[in-house]
PDB file of C-alpha atoms in Angstrom:
ATOM      1  CA  UNK A   1      98.098  28.267  67.811  1.00 77.00           C
ATOM      2  CA  UNK A   2      99.792  26.759  70.826  1.00 80.00           C
ATOM      3  CA  UNK A   3     103.228  25.344  70.102  1.00 78.00           C
ATOM      4  CA  UNK A   4     105.756  23.143  71.899  1.00 79.00           C
ATOM      5  CA  UNK A   5     109.051  22.797  70.069  1.00 82.00           C
ATOM      6  CA  UNK A   6     112.700  21.979  70.591  1.00 79.00           C
ATOM      7  CA  UNK A   7     114.826  25.124  71.074  1.00 80.00           C
ATOM      8  CA  UNK A   8     117.494  26.252  68.643  1.00 81.00           C
ATOM      9  CA  UNK A   9     120.210  25.153  71.071  1.00 81.00           C
ATOM     10  CA  UNK A  10     118.743  21.627  70.912  1.00 78.00           C
ATOM     11  CA  UNK A  11     118.910  21.453  74.704  1.00 82.00           C
ATOM     12  CA  UNK A  12     115.749  23.242  75.782  1.00 84.00           C
ATOM     13  CA  UNK A  13     112.053  23.341  74.905  1.00 85.00           C
ATOM     14  CA  UNK A  14     110.076  26.399  73.819  1.00 83.00           C
ATOM     15  CA  UNK A  15     106.341  26.700  74.225  1.00 83.00           C
ATOM     16  CA  UNK A  16     103.632  29.320  73.995  1.00 85.00           C
ATOM     17  CA  UNK A  17     101.273  30.905  71.503  1.00 87.00           C
ATOM     18  CA  UNK A  18     102.180  32.047  68.016  1.00 80.00           C
ATOM     19  CA  UNK A  19     100.252  32.916  64.859  1.00 78.00           C
ATOM     20  CA  UNK A  20      99.145  30.136  62.543  1.00 72.00           C
ATOM     21  CA  UNK A  21     101.692  29.476  59.787  1.00 68.00           C
ATOM     22  CA  UNK A  22      99.302  30.726  57.089  1.00 62.00           C
ATOM     23  CA  UNK A  23      97.243  33.892  56.971  1.00 55.00           C
ATOM     24  CA  UNK A  24      94.692  33.138  54.293  1.00 55.00           C
ATOM     25  CA  UNK A  25      93.248  30.339  52.262  1.00 55.00           C
ATOM     26  CA  UNK A  26      93.170  30.610  48.483  1.00 55.00           C
ATOM     27  CA  UNK A  27      90.256  28.941  46.768  1.00 59.00           C
ATOM     28  CA  UNK A  28      88.796  29.060  43.312  1.00 63.00           C
ATOM     29  CA  UNK A  29      85.238  29.732  42.314  1.00 73.00           C
ATOM     30  CA  UNK A  30      83.474  27.053  40.352  1.00 81.00           C
ATOM     31  CA  UNK A  31      83.166  28.395  36.802  1.00 86.00           C
ATOM     32  CA  UNK A  32      80.640  26.982  34.345  1.00 87.00           C
ATOM     33  CA  UNK A  33      81.890  27.264  30.775  1.00 89.00           C
ATOM     34  CA  UNK A  34      79.128  25.329  28.990  1.00 90.00           C
ATOM     35  CA  UNK A  35      77.249  28.039  27.064  1.00 94.00           C
ATOM     36  CA  UNK A  36      74.238  25.805  26.470  1.00 94.00           C
ATOM     37  CA  UNK A  37      73.895  25.031  30.181  1.00 93.00           C
ATOM     38  CA  UNK A  38      74.176  28.730  31.054  1.00 93.00           C
ATOM     39  CA  UNK A  39      71.496  29.597  28.473  1.00 95.00           C
ATOM     40  CA  UNK A  40      69.179  26.917  29.935  1.00 95.00           C
ATOM     41  CA  UNK A  41      69.792  28.252  33.455  1.00 95.00           C
ATOM     42  CA  UNK A  42      68.941  31.804  32.331  1.00 95.00           C
ATOM     43  CA  UNK A  43      65.635  30.550  30.902  1.00 95.00           C
ATOM     44  CA  UNK A  44      64.740  28.444  33.969  1.00 96.00           C
ATOM     45  CA  UNK A  45      61.414  29.209  35.589  1.00 96.00           C
ATOM     46  CA  UNK A  46      61.312  30.697  39.085  1.00 96.00           C
ATOM     47  CA  UNK A  47      59.877  29.258  42.290  1.00 96.00           C
ATOM     48  CA  UNK A  48      59.395  30.638  45.810  1.00 96.00           C
ATOM     49  CA  UNK A  49      61.665  28.108  47.534  1.00 96.00           C
ATOM     50  CA  UNK A  50      64.310  29.151  50.031  1.00 97.00           C
ATOM     51  CA  UNK A  51      67.060  26.545  50.163  1.00 98.00           C
ATOM     52  CA  UNK A  52      69.854  25.730  52.567  1.00 97.00           C
ATOM     53  CA  UNK A  53      72.927  24.197  50.912  1.00 97.00           C
ATOM     54  CA  UNK A  54      75.993  22.760  52.602  1.00 96.00           C
ATOM     55  CA  UNK A  55      78.742  20.184  52.524  1.00 93.00           C
ATOM     56  CA  UNK A  56      79.553  18.249  55.664  1.00 88.00           C
ATOM     57  CA  UNK A  57      82.336  15.833  56.501  1.00 84.00           C
ATOM     58  CA  UNK A  58      80.781  13.004  58.477  1.00 76.00           C
ATOM     59  CA  UNK A  59      83.705  12.456  60.806  1.00 74.00           C
ATOM     60  CA  UNK A  60      83.426   8.663  60.704  1.00 73.00           C
ATOM     61  CA  UNK A  61      85.732   6.060  59.194  1.00 75.00           C
ATOM     62  CA  UNK A  62      84.383   3.999  56.331  1.00 75.00           C
ATOM     63  CA  UNK A  63      86.353   0.936  55.283  1.00 77.00           C
ATOM     64  CA  UNK A  64      86.105  -0.075  51.644  1.00 77.00           C
ATOM     65  CA  UNK A  65      88.293  -2.499  49.715  1.00 79.00           C
ATOM     66  CA  UNK A  66      88.597   0.072  46.889  1.00 79.00           C
ATOM     67  CA  UNK A  67      90.733   2.327  49.095  1.00 75.00           C
ATOM     68  CA  UNK A  68      94.049   1.683  50.809  1.00 79.00           C
ATOM     69  CA  UNK A  69      92.949   3.358  54.022  1.00 80.00           C
ATOM     70  CA  UNK A  70      89.634   4.230  55.700  1.00 80.00           C
ATOM     71  CA  UNK A  71      87.731   7.109  54.113  1.00 79.00           C
ATOM     72  CA  UNK A  72      86.031  10.033  55.842  1.00 79.00           C
ATOM     73  CA  UNK A  73      83.165  10.735  53.441  1.00 82.00           C
ATOM     74  CA  UNK A  74      81.474  14.053  52.807  1.00 88.00           C
ATOM     75  CA  UNK A  75      77.817  14.700  52.102  1.00 90.00           C
ATOM     76  CA  UNK A  76      76.234  17.292  49.830  1.00 94.00           C
ATOM     77  CA  UNK A  77      72.988  18.518  51.337  1.00 95.00           C
ATOM     78  CA  UNK A  78      70.122  20.698  50.179  1.00 97.00           C
ATOM     79  CA  UNK A  79      67.142  21.479  52.411  1.00 97.00           C
ATOM     80  CA  UNK A  80      63.949  23.497  52.067  1.00 97.00           C
ATOM     81  CA  UNK A  81      64.148  26.240  54.715  1.00 96.00           C
ATOM     82  CA  UNK A  82      60.382  26.905  54.624  1.00 94.00           C
ATOM     83  CA  UNK A  83      59.091  23.356  55.103  1.00 95.00           C
ATOM     84  CA  UNK A  84      62.051  22.033  57.091  1.00 94.00           C
ATOM     85  CA  UNK A  85      62.389  19.114  54.683  1.00 95.00           C
ATOM     86  CA  UNK A  86      65.689  17.631  53.623  1.00 94.00           C
ATOM     87  CA  UNK A  87      65.617  17.477  49.819  1.00 95.00           C
ATOM     88  CA  UNK A  88      68.997  15.906  49.039  1.00 94.00           C
ATOM     89  CA  UNK A  89      71.749  14.262  51.020  1.00 92.00           C
ATOM     90  CA  UNK A  90      74.269  12.612  48.720  1.00 91.00           C
ATOM     91  CA  UNK A  91      77.175  10.641  50.167  1.00 88.00           C
ATOM     92  CA  UNK A  92      80.355  11.403  48.206  1.00 88.00           C
ATOM     93  CA  UNK A  93      83.205   9.114  47.221  1.00 85.00           C
ATOM     94  CA  UNK A  94      86.691  10.217  48.385  1.00 80.00           C
ATOM     95  CA  UNK A  95      87.682  11.124  44.825  1.00 83.00           C
ATOM     96  CA  UNK A  96      84.547  13.234  44.192  1.00 87.00           C
ATOM     97  CA  UNK A  97      84.727  17.028  44.061  1.00 89.00           C
ATOM     98  CA  UNK A  98      82.086  17.905  46.641  1.00 90.00           C
ATOM     99  CA  UNK A  99      81.651  21.496  45.448  1.00 91.00           C
ATOM    100  CA  UNK A 100      80.948  20.283  41.894  1.00 92.00           C
ATOM    101  CA  UNK A 101      78.505  17.681  43.253  1.00 93.00           C
ATOM    102  CA  UNK A 102      76.633  20.319  45.261  1.00 94.00           C
ATOM    103  CA  UNK A 103      76.469  22.610  42.210  1.00 94.00           C
ATOM    104  CA  UNK A 104      75.079  19.712  40.149  1.00 95.00           C
ATOM    105  CA  UNK A 105      72.426  19.048  42.801  1.00 95.00           C
ATOM    106  CA  UNK A 106      71.411  22.715  42.788  1.00 96.00           C
ATOM    107  CA  UNK A 107      71.220  22.733  38.974  1.00 96.00           C
ATOM    108  CA  UNK A 108      69.088  19.579  39.118  1.00 95.00           C
ATOM    109  CA  UNK A 109      66.703  21.304  41.544  1.00 96.00           C
ATOM    110  CA  UNK A 110      66.491  24.367  39.273  1.00 97.00           C
ATOM    111  CA  UNK A 111      65.640  22.306  36.197  1.00 96.00           C
ATOM    112  CA  UNK A 112      63.051  20.246  38.084  1.00 96.00           C
ATOM    113  CA  UNK A 113      61.320  22.891  40.245  1.00 96.00           C
ATOM    114  CA  UNK A 114      62.607  26.262  39.046  1.00 96.00           C
ATOM    115  CA  UNK A 115      65.171  28.720  40.391  1.00 97.00           C
ATOM    116  CA  UNK A 116      64.614  29.286  44.107  1.00 97.00           C
ATOM    117  CA  UNK A 117      64.117  32.756  45.489  1.00 97.00           C
ATOM    118  CA  UNK A 118      67.109  32.371  47.834  1.00 98.00           C
ATOM    119  CA  UNK A 119      69.958  29.972  48.635  1.00 98.00           C
ATOM    120  CA  UNK A 120      71.526  30.118  52.093  1.00 98.00           C
ATOM    121  CA  UNK A 121      75.022  28.824  52.788  1.00 97.00           C
ATOM    122  CA  UNK A 122      77.161  28.912  55.916  1.00 94.00           C
ATOM    123  CA  UNK A 123      80.682  29.228  54.559  1.00 91.00           C
ATOM    124  CA  UNK A 124      82.643  30.959  51.853  1.00 91.00           C
ATOM    125  CA  UNK A 125      83.725  27.751  50.087  1.00 90.00           C
ATOM    126  CA  UNK A 126      80.160  26.611  49.454  1.00 93.00           C
ATOM    127  CA  UNK A 127      79.238  30.180  48.527  1.00 94.00           C
ATOM    128  CA  UNK A 128      81.994  30.240  45.892  1.00 92.00           C
ATOM    129  CA  UNK A 129      80.758  26.934  44.491  1.00 92.00           C
ATOM    130  CA  UNK A 130      77.201  28.104  43.810  1.00 95.00           C
ATOM    131  CA  UNK A 131      77.794  31.822  43.227  1.00 95.00           C
ATOM    132  CA  UNK A 132      77.821  31.741  39.420  1.00 94.00           C
ATOM    133  CA  UNK A 133      74.685  29.579  39.280  1.00 96.00           C
ATOM    134  CA  UNK A 134      72.875  32.033  41.546  1.00 96.00           C
ATOM    135  CA  UNK A 135      74.020  35.017  39.469  1.00 96.00           C
ATOM    136  CA  UNK A 136      72.894  33.439  36.198  1.00 96.00           C
ATOM    137  CA  UNK A 137      69.466  32.509  37.599  1.00 96.00           C
ATOM    138  CA  UNK A 138      68.891  35.688  39.604  1.00 96.00           C
ATOM    139  CA  UNK A 139      68.876  33.833  42.929  1.00 97.00           C
ATOM    140  CA  UNK A 140      69.666  35.737  46.117  1.00 98.00           C
ATOM    141  CA  UNK A 141      72.725  34.066  47.680  1.00 97.00           C
ATOM    142  CA  UNK A 142      73.083  34.655  51.408  1.00 97.00           C
ATOM    143  CA  UNK A 143      75.812  33.528  53.782  1.00 96.00           C
ATOM    144  CA  UNK A 144      74.386  32.938  57.256  1.00 97.00           C
ATOM    145  CA  UNK A 145      75.841  31.742  60.549  1.00 95.00           C
ATOM    146  CA  UNK A 146      73.472  28.788  60.930  1.00 95.00           C
ATOM    147  CA  UNK A 147      71.544  26.493  58.632  1.00 96.00           C
ATOM    148  CA  UNK A 148      68.913  25.191  61.097  1.00 96.00           C
ATOM    149  CA  UNK A 149      67.376  22.478  58.915  1.00 95.00           C
ATOM    150  CA  UNK A 150      70.732  21.010  57.886  1.00 94.00           C
ATOM    151  CA  UNK A 151      72.079  21.250  61.454  1.00 93.00           C
ATOM    152  CA  UNK A 152      69.037  19.398  62.787  1.00 92.00           C
ATOM    153  CA  UNK A 153      69.535  16.687  60.161  1.00 90.00           C
ATOM    154  CA  UNK A 154      73.243  16.363  61.026  1.00 87.00           C
ATOM    155  CA  UNK A 155      72.412  16.067  64.707  1.00 87.00           C
ATOM    156  CA  UNK A 156      69.952  13.289  63.917  1.00 85.00           C
ATOM    157  CA  UNK A 157      72.615  11.483  61.877  1.00 79.00           C
ATOM    158  CA  UNK A 158      75.139  11.779  64.736  1.00 77.00           C
ATOM    159  CA  UNK A 159      72.758   9.948  67.070  1.00 79.00           C
ATOM    160  CA  UNK A 160      72.836   6.910  64.789  1.00 74.00           C
ATOM    161  CA  UNK A 161      76.606   6.811  64.269  1.00 66.00           C
TER     162      UNK A 161
END
């Protein structure tokens, strides 16, 4: 990171590059503990779908009387990589846990259409959120650099904001 700070002598300025103040980010995997849900997921039928799953922060201010300050909402998105169709795009409330919401959306898809053949994600946080579901259902979980369907949808949304 680039820094600009007051020197120790309090009379001069120091500036330059230095490492970020943290070296790693600790995050927890989403763990399902409901035995009945896990048993139902194990028994879920299979389908040939390949899904893209992601969470995106919209980057826009939303004013709502419920909150003291403007919110910057997130969306949970699931797309069909084969057809190019957006299947789900749920706007989240500031107090919502977006990883849990995305996992719930994926579980809803599995119960309605069957376990997809593959789920593609673009970052480790989303991967951690759906990893257990994919393991239970025998879904291939792949982290990729780009999610083309979701990126195209986001770009379309940006044009309207």
